[in-house]
PDB file of C-alpha atoms in Angstrom:
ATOM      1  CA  UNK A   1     -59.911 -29.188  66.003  1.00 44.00           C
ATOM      2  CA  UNK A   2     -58.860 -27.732  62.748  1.00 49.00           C
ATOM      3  CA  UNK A   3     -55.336 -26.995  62.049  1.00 62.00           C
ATOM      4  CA  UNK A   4     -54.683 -23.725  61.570  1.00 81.00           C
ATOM      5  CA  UNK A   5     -53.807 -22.156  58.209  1.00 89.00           C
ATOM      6  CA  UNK A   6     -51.472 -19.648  57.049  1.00 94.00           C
ATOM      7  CA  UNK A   7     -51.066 -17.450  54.293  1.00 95.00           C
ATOM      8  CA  UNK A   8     -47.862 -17.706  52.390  1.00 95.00           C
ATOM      9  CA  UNK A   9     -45.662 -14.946  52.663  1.00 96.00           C
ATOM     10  CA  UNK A  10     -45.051 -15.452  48.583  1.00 97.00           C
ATOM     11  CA  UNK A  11     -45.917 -17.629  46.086  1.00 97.00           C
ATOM     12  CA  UNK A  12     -43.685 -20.713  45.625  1.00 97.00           C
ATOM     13  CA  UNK A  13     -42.975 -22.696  42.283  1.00 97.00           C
ATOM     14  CA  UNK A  14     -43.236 -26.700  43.141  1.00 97.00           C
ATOM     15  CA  UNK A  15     -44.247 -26.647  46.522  1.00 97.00           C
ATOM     16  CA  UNK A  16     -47.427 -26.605  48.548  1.00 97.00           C
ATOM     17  CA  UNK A  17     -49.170 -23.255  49.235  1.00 98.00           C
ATOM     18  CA  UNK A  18     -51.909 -21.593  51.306  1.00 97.00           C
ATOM     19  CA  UNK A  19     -53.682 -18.721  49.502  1.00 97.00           C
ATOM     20  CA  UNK A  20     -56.076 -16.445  49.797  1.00 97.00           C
ATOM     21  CA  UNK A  21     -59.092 -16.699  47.578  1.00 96.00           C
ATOM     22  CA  UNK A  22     -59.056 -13.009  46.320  1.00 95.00           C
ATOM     23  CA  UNK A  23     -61.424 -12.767  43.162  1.00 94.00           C
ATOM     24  CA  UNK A  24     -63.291 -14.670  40.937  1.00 95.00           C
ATOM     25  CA  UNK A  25     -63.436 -14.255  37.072  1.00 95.00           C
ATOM     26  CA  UNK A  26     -64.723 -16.180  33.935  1.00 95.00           C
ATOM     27  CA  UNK A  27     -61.472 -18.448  33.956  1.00 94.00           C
ATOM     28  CA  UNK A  28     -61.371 -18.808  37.714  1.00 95.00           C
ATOM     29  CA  UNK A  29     -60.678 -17.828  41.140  1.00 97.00           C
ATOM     30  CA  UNK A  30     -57.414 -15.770  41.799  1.00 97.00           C
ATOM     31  CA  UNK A  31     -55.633 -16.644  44.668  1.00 97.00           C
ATOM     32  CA  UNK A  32     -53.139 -14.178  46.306  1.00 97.00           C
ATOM     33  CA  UNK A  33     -50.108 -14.484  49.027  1.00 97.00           C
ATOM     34  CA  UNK A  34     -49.689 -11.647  51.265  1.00 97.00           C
ATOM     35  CA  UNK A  35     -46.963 -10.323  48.906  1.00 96.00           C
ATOM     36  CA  UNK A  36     -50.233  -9.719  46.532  1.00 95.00           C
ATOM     37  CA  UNK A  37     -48.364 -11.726  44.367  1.00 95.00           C
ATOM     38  CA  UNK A  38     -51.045 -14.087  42.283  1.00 97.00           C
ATOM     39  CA  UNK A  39     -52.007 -16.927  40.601  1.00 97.00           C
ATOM     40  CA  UNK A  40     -55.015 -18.275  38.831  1.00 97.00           C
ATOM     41  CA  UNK A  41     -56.770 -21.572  40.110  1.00 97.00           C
ATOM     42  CA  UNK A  42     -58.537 -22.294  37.309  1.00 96.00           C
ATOM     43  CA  UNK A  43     -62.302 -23.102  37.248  1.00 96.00           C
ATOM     44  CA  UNK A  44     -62.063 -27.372  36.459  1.00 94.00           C
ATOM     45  CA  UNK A  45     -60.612 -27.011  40.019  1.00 95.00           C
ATOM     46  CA  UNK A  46     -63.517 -24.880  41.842  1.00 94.00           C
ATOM     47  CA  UNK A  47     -66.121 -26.068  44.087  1.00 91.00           C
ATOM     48  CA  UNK A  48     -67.478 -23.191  45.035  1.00 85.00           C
ATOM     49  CA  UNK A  49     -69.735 -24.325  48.092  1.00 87.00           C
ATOM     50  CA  UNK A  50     -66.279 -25.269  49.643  1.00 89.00           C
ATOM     51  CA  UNK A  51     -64.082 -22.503  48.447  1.00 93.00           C
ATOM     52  CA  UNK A  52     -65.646 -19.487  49.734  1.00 93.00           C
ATOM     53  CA  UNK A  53     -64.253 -15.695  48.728  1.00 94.00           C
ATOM     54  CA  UNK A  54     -61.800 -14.931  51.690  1.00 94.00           C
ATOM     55  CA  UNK A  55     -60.866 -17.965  52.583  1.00 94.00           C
ATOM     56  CA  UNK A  56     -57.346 -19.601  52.478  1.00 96.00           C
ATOM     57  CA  UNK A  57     -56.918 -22.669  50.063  1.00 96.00           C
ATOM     58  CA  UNK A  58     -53.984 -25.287  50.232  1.00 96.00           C
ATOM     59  CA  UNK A  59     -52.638 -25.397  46.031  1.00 98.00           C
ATOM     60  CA  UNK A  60     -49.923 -26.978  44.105  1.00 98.00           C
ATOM     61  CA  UNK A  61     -48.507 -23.836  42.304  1.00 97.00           C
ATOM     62  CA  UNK A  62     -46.643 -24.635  38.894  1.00 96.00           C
ATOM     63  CA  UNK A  63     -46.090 -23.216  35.295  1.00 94.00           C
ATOM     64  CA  UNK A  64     -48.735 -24.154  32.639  1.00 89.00           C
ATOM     65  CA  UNK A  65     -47.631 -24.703  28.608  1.00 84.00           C
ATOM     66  CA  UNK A  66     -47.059 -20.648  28.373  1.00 86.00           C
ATOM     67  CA  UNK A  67     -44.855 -20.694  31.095  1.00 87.00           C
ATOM     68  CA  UNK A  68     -47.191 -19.245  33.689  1.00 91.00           C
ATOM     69  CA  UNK A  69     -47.515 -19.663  37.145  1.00 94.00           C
ATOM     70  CA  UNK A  70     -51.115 -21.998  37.634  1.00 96.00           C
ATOM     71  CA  UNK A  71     -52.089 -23.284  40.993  1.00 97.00           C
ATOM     72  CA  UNK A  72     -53.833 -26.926  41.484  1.00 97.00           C
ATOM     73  CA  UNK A  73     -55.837 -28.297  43.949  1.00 96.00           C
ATOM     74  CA  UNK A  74     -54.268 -31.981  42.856  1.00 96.00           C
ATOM     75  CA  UNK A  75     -51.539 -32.980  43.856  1.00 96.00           C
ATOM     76  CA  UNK A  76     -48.902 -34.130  41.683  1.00 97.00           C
ATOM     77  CA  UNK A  77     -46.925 -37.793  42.378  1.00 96.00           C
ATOM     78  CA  UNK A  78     -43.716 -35.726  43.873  1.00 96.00           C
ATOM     79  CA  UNK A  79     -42.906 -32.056  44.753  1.00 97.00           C
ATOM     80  CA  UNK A  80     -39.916 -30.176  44.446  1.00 97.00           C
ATOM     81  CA  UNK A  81     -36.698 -31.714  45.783  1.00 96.00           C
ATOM     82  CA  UNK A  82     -38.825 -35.220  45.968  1.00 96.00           C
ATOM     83  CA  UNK A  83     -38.233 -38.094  44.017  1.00 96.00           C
ATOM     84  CA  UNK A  84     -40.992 -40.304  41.874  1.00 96.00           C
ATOM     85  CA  UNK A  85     -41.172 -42.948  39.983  1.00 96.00           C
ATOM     86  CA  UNK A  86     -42.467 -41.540  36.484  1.00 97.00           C
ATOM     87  CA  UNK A  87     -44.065 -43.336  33.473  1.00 98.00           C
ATOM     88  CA  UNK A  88     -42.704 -41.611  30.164  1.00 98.00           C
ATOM     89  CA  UNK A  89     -45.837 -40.794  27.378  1.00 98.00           C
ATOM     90  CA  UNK A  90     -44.037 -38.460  25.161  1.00 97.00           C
ATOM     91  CA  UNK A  91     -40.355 -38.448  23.622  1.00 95.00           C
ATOM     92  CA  UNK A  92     -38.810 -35.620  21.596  1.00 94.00           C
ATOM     93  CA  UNK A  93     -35.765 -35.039  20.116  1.00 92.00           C
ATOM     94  CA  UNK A  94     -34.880 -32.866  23.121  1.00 94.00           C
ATOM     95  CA  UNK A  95     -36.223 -34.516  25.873  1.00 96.00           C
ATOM     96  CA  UNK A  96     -38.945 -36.750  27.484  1.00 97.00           C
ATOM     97  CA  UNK A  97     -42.570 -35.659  28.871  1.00 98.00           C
ATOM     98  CA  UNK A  98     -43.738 -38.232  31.657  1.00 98.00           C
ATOM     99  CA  UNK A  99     -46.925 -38.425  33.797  1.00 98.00           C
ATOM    100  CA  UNK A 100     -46.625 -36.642  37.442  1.00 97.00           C
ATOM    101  CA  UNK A 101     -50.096 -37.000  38.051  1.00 96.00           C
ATOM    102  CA  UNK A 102     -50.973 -33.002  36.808  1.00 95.00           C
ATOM    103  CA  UNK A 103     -52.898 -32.253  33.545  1.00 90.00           C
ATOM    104  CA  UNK A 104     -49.646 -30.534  32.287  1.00 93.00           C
ATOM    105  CA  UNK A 105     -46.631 -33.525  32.065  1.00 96.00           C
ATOM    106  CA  UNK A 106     -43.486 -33.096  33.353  1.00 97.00           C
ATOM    107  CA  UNK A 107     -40.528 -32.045  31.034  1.00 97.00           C
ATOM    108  CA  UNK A 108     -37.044 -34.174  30.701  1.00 98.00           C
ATOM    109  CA  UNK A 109     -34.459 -32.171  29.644  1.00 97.00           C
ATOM    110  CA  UNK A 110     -31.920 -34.270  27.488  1.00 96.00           C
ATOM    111  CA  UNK A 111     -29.227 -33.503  29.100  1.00 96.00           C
ATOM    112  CA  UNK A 112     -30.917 -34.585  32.480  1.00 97.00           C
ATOM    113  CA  UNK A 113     -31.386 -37.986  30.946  1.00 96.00           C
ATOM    114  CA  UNK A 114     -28.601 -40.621  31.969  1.00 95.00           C
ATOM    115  CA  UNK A 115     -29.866 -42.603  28.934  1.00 92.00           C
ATOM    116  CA  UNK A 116     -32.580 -42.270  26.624  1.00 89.00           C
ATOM    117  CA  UNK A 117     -35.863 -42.791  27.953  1.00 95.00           C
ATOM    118  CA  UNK A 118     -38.520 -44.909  25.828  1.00 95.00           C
ATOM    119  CA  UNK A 119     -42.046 -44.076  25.907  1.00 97.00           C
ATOM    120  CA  UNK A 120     -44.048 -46.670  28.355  1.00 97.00           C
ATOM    121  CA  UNK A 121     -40.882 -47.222  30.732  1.00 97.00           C
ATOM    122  CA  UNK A 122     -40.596 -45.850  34.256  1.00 97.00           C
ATOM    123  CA  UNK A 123     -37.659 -44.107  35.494  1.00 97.00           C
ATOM    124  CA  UNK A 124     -36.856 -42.415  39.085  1.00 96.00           C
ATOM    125  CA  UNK A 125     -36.319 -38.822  38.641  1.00 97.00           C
ATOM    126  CA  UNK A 126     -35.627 -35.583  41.442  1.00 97.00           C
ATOM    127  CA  UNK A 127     -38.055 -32.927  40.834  1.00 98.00           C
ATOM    128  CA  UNK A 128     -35.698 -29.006  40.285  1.00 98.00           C
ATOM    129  CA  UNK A 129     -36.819 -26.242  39.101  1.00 97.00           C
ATOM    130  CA  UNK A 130     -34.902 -23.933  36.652  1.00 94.00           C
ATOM    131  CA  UNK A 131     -34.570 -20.703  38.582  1.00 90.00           C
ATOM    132  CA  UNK A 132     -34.083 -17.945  35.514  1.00 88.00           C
ATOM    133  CA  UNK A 133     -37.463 -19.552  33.509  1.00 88.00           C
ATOM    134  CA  UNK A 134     -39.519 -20.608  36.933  1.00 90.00           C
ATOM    135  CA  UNK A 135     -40.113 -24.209  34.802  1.00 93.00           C
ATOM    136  CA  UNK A 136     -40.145 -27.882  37.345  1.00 97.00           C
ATOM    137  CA  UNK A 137     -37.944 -30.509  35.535  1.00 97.00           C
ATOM    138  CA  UNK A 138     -37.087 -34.079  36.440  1.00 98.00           C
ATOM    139  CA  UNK A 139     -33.592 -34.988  36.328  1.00 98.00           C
ATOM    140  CA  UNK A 140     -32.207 -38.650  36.289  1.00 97.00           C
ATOM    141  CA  UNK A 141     -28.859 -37.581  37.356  1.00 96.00           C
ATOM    142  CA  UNK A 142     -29.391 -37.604  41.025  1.00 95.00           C
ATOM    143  CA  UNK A 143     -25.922 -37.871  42.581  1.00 93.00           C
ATOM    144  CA  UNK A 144     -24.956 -34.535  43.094  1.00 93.00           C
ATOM    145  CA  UNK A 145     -28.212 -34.247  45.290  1.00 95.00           C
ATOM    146  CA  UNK A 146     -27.086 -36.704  48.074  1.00 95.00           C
ATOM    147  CA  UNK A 147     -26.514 -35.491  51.683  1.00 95.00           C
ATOM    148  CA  UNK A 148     -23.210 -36.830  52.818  1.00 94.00           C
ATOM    149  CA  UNK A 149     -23.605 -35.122  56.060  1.00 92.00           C
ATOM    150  CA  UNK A 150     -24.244 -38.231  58.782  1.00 88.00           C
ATOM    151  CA  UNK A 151     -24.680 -35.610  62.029  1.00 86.00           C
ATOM    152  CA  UNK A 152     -27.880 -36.836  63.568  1.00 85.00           C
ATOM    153  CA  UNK A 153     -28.307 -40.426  62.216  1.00 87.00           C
ATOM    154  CA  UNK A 154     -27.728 -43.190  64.705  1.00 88.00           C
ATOM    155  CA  UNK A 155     -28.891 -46.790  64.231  1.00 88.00           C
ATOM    156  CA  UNK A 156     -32.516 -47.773  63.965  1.00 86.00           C
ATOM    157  CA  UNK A 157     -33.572 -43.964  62.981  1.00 89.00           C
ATOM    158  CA  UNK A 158     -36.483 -45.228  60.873  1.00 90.00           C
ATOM    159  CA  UNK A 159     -36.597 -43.352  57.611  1.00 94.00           C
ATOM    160  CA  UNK A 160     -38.652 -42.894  54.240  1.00 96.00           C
ATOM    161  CA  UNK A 161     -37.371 -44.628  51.326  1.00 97.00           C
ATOM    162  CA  UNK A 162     -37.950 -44.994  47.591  1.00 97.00           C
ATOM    163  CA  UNK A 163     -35.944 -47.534  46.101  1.00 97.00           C
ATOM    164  CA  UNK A 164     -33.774 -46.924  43.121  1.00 95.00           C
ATOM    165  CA  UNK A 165     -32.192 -49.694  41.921  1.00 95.00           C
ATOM    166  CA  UNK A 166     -31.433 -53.257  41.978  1.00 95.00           C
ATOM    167  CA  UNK A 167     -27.537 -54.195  42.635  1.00 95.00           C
ATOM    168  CA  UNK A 168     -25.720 -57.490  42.656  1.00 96.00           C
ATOM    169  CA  UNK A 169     -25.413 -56.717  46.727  1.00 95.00           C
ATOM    170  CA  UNK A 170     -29.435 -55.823  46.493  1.00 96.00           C
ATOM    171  CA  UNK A 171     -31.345 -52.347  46.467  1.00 97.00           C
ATOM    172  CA  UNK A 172     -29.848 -48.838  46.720  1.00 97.00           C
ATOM    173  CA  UNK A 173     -32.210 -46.185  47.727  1.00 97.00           C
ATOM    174  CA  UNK A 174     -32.908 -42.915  48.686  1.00 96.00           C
ATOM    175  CA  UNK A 175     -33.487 -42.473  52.205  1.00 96.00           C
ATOM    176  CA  UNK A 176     -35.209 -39.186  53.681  1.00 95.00           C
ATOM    177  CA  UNK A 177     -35.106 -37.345  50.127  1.00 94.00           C
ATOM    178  CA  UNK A 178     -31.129 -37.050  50.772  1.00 95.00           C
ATOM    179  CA  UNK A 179     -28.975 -40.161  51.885  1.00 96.00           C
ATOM    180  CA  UNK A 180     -27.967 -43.090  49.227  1.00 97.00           C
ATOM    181  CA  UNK A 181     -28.432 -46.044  51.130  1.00 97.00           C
ATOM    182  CA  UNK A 182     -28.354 -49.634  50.540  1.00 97.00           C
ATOM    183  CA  UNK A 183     -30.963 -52.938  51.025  1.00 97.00           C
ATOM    184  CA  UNK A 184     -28.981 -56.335  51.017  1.00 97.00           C
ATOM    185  CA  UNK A 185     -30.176 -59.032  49.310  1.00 94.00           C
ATOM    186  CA  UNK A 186     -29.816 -62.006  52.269  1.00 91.00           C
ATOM    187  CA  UNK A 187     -31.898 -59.192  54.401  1.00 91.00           C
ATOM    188  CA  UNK A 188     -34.704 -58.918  52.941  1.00 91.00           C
ATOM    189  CA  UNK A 189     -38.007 -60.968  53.397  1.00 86.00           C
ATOM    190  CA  UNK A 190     -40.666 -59.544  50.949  1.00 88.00           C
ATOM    191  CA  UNK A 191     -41.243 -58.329  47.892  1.00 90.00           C
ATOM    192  CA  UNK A 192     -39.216 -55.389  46.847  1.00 94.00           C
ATOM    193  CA  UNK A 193     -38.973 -53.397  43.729  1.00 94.00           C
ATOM    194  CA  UNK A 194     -37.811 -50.389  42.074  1.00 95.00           C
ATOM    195  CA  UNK A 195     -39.664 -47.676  42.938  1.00 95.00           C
ATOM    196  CA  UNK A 196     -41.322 -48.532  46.128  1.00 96.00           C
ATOM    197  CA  UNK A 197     -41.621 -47.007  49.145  1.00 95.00           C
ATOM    198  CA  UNK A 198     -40.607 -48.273  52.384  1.00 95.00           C
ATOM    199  CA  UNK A 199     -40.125 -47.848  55.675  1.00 94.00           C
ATOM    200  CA  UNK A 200     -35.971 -48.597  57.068  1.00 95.00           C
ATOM    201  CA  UNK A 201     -34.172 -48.692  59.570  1.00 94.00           C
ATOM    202  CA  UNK A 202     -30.309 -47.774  60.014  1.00 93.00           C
ATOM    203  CA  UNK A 203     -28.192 -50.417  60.545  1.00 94.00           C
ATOM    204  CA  UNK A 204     -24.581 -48.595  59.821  1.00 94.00           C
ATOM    205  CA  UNK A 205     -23.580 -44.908  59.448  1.00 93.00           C
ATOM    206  CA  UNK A 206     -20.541 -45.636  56.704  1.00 94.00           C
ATOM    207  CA  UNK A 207     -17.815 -43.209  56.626  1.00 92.00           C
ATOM    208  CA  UNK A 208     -18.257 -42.063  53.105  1.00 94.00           C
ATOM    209  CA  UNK A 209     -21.896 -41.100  53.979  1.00 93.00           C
ATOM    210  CA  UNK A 210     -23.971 -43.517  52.946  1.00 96.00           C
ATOM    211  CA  UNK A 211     -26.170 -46.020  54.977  1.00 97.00           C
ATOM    212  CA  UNK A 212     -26.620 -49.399  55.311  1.00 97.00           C
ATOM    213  CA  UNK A 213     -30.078 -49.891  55.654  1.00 97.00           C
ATOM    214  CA  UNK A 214     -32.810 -52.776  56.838  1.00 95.00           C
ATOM    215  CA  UNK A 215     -36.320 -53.195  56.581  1.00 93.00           C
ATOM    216  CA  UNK A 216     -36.244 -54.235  60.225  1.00 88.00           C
ATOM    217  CA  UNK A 217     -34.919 -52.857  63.094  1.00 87.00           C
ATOM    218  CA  UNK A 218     -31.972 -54.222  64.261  1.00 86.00           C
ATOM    219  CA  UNK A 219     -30.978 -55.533  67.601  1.00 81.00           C
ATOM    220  CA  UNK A 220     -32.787 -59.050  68.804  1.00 71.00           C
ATOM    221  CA  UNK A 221     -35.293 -57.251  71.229  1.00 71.00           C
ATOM    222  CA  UNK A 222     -36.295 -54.573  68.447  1.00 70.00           C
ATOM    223  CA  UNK A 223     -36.980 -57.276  65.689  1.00 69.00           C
ATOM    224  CA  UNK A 224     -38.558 -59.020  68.342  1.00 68.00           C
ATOM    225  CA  UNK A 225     -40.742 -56.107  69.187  1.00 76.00           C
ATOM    226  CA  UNK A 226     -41.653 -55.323  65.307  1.00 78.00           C
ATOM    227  CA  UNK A 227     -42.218 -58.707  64.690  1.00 83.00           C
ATOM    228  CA  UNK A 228     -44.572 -59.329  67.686  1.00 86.00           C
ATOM    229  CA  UNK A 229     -47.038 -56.464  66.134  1.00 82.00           C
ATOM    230  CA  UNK A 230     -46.441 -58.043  63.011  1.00 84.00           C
ATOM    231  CA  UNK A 231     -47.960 -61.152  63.881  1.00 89.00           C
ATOM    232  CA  UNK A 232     -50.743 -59.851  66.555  1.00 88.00           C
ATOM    233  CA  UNK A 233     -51.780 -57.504  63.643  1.00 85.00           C
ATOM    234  CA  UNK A 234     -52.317 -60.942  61.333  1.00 88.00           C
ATOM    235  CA  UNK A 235     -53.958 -62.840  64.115  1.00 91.00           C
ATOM    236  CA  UNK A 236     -56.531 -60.408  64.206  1.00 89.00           C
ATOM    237  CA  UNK A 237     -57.134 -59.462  60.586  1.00 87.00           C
ATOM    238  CA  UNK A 238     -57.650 -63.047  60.412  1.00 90.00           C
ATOM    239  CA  UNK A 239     -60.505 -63.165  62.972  1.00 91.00           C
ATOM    240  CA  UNK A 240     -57.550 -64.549  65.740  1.00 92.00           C
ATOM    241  CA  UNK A 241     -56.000 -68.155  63.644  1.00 93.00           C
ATOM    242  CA  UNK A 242     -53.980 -68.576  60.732  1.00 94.00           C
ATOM    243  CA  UNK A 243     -52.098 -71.831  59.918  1.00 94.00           C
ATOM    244  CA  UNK A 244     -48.941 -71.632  61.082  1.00 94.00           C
ATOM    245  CA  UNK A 245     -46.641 -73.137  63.319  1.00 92.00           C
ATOM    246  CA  UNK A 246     -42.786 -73.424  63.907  1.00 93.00           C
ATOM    247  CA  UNK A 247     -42.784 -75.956  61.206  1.00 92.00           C
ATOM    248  CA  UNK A 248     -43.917 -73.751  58.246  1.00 93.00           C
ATOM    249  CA  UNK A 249     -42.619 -73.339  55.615  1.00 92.00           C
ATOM    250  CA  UNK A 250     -39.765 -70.275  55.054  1.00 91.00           C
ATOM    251  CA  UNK A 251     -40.790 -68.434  52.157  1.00 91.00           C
ATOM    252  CA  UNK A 252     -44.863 -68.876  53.111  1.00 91.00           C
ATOM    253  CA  UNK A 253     -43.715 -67.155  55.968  1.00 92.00           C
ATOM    254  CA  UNK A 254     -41.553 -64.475  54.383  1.00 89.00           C
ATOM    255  CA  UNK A 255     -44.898 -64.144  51.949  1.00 88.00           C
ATOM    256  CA  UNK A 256     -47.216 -64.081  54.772  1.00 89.00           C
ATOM    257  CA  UNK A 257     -45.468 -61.977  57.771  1.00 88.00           C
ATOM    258  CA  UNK A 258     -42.616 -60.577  56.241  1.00 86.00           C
ATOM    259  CA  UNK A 259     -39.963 -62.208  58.557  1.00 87.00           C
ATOM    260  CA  UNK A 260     -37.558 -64.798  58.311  1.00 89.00           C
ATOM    261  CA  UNK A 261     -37.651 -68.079  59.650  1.00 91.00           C
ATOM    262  CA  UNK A 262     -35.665 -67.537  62.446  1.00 90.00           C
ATOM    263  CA  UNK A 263     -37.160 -64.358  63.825  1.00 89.00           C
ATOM    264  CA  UNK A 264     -40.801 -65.977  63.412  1.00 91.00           C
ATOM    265  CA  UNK A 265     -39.943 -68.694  65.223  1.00 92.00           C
ATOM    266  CA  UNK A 266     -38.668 -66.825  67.631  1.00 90.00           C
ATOM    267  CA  UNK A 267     -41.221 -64.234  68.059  1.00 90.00           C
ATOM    268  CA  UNK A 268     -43.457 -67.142  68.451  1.00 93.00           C
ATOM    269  CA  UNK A 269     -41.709 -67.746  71.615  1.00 92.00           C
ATOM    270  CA  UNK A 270     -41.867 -64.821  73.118  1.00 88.00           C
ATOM    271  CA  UNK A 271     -45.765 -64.056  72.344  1.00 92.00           C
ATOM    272  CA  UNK A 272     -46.503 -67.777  73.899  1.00 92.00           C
ATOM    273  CA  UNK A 273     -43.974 -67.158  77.115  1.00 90.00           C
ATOM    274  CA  UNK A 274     -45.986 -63.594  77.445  1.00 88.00           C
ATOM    275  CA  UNK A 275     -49.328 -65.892  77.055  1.00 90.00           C
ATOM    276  CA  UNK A 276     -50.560 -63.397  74.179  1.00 90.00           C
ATOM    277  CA  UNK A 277     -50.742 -66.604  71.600  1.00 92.00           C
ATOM    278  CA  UNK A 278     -51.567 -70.135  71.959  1.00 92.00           C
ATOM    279  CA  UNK A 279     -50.039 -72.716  69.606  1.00 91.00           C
ATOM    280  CA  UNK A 280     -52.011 -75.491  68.443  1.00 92.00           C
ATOM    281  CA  UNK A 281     -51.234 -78.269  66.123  1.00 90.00           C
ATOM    282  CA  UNK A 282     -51.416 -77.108  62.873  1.00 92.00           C
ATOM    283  CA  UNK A 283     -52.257 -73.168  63.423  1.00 93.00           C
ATOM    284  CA  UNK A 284     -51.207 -70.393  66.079  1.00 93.00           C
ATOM    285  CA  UNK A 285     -54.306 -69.124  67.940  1.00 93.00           C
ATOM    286  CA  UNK A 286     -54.126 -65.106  69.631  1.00 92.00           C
ATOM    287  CA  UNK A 287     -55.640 -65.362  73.289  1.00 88.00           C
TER     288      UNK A 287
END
């Protein structure tokens, strides 16, 4: 069953919108909110054995090089209030332009920049919008953004995260679009990197609002259950065997299954008391 659209009341800078294909003209198809408030979707965009006269259409809505409202039917790499992880092509002497995935880049104020950028280099950045122009900007300076409210979040809540930056205590990231949060180092077992995205878990609600975060869930019986469809998953991609056994070595299996030693080994365990793998001499086999 299809879901259901709806029309938006108005038409939103940065976000989503559903719109109603109103008219079509030599530059493209005009798309209106019930406000009658519109916006052109211009014709690179149109498929017009898809997009018939009447219908509602799901856009990106943003401001093109005159400062005009301009609706897209691609998506760009983060909408407003989301964060990205943007390449810079373009530096001026009062700001930086980087790719967001749209035909139009994305402007850097200088003053949103916490140093300068250099053309080439990726930097995380919070999609605002300047409310007297109507123009998206990416800012650097993210602080002032966080949530420090904790009502809610208990442990193992499993969140979104990009990660921000590398630490001598590991990765800090941005959790849910609003929490600072922290990876640690001796916690983590596979690759990790600034600007990924990843699935966490919270391990500790800190009193000055930020979390303490894991890429497992904690508690012996929930990394046990993780890990379990970690390794099932494996067996069967891999047509039910792959050579391993509790002797393996640690960082193959960090590489491999994304655990540590000690909870593969003991996962193992568990899947061969619940008869669900057999172990063999040189490989694990799924039954």
């Amino acid at each position: 069953m299809s879901e259901l659209k709806i029309q938006n009341e108005q038409i939103k800078i940065g976000e989503v919108n559903t719109l109603k294909i109103e008219r079509d003209t030599d530059f493209g198809y005009y798309l209106s909110a019930k406000n009658y408030e519109e916006v052109l979707l211009p014709n690179v965009y149109i498929m017009e054995d898809e997009m018939p006269m009447g219908s509602l259409l799901d856009v990106f809505v943003y401001t093109d090089s005159e400062d005009r409202p301009v609706a897209s039917t691609k998506m760009p790499y983060a909408k407003l209030g989301e964060y990205g992880y943007f390449t810079v092509v373009d530096y001026k002497t009062y700001g930086a332009f980087v790719n967001w995935g749209l035909p139009k880049d994305l402007f850097v104020p200088l003053s949103q920049q916490k140093e300068y950028f250099n053309i080439g280099k990726k930097y995380i950045l919070r999609i605002c919008l300047d409310e007297q122009t109507g123009r998206l900007y990416g800012t650097q300076k993210i602080g002032k953004y966080f949530n420090r409210e904790t009502k809610g979040l208990h442990q193992n809540k499993v969140m979104d995260a990009i990660v921000l930056a590398k630490t001598p205590l590991g990765y800090k990231v941005i959790a849910d679009k609003q929490y600072e949060g922290m990876l640690f180092s001796n916690e983590i077992f596979e690759n990790v990197k600034v600007g990924d995205r990843k699935k966490v878990y919270i391990k500790t609600v800190r009193k000055d609002g930020k979390l303490d975060l894991s890429l497992q869930p904690i508690g012996k019986n929930a990394k046990i259950s993780e890990a379990e469809g970690t390794i099932i998953q494996l067996l069967k991609e891999a047509d039910g065997i792959v050579p391993f056994t509790y002797k393996s070595d640690a960082e193959e299996i960090k590489k491999v299954f994304g655990l540590s030693k000690k909870n593969f080994k003991r996962t193992l365990t568990e899947l061969i008391e619940n008869k669900k793998i057999e172990l063999l001499e040189d490989s694990i086999k799924l039954l």
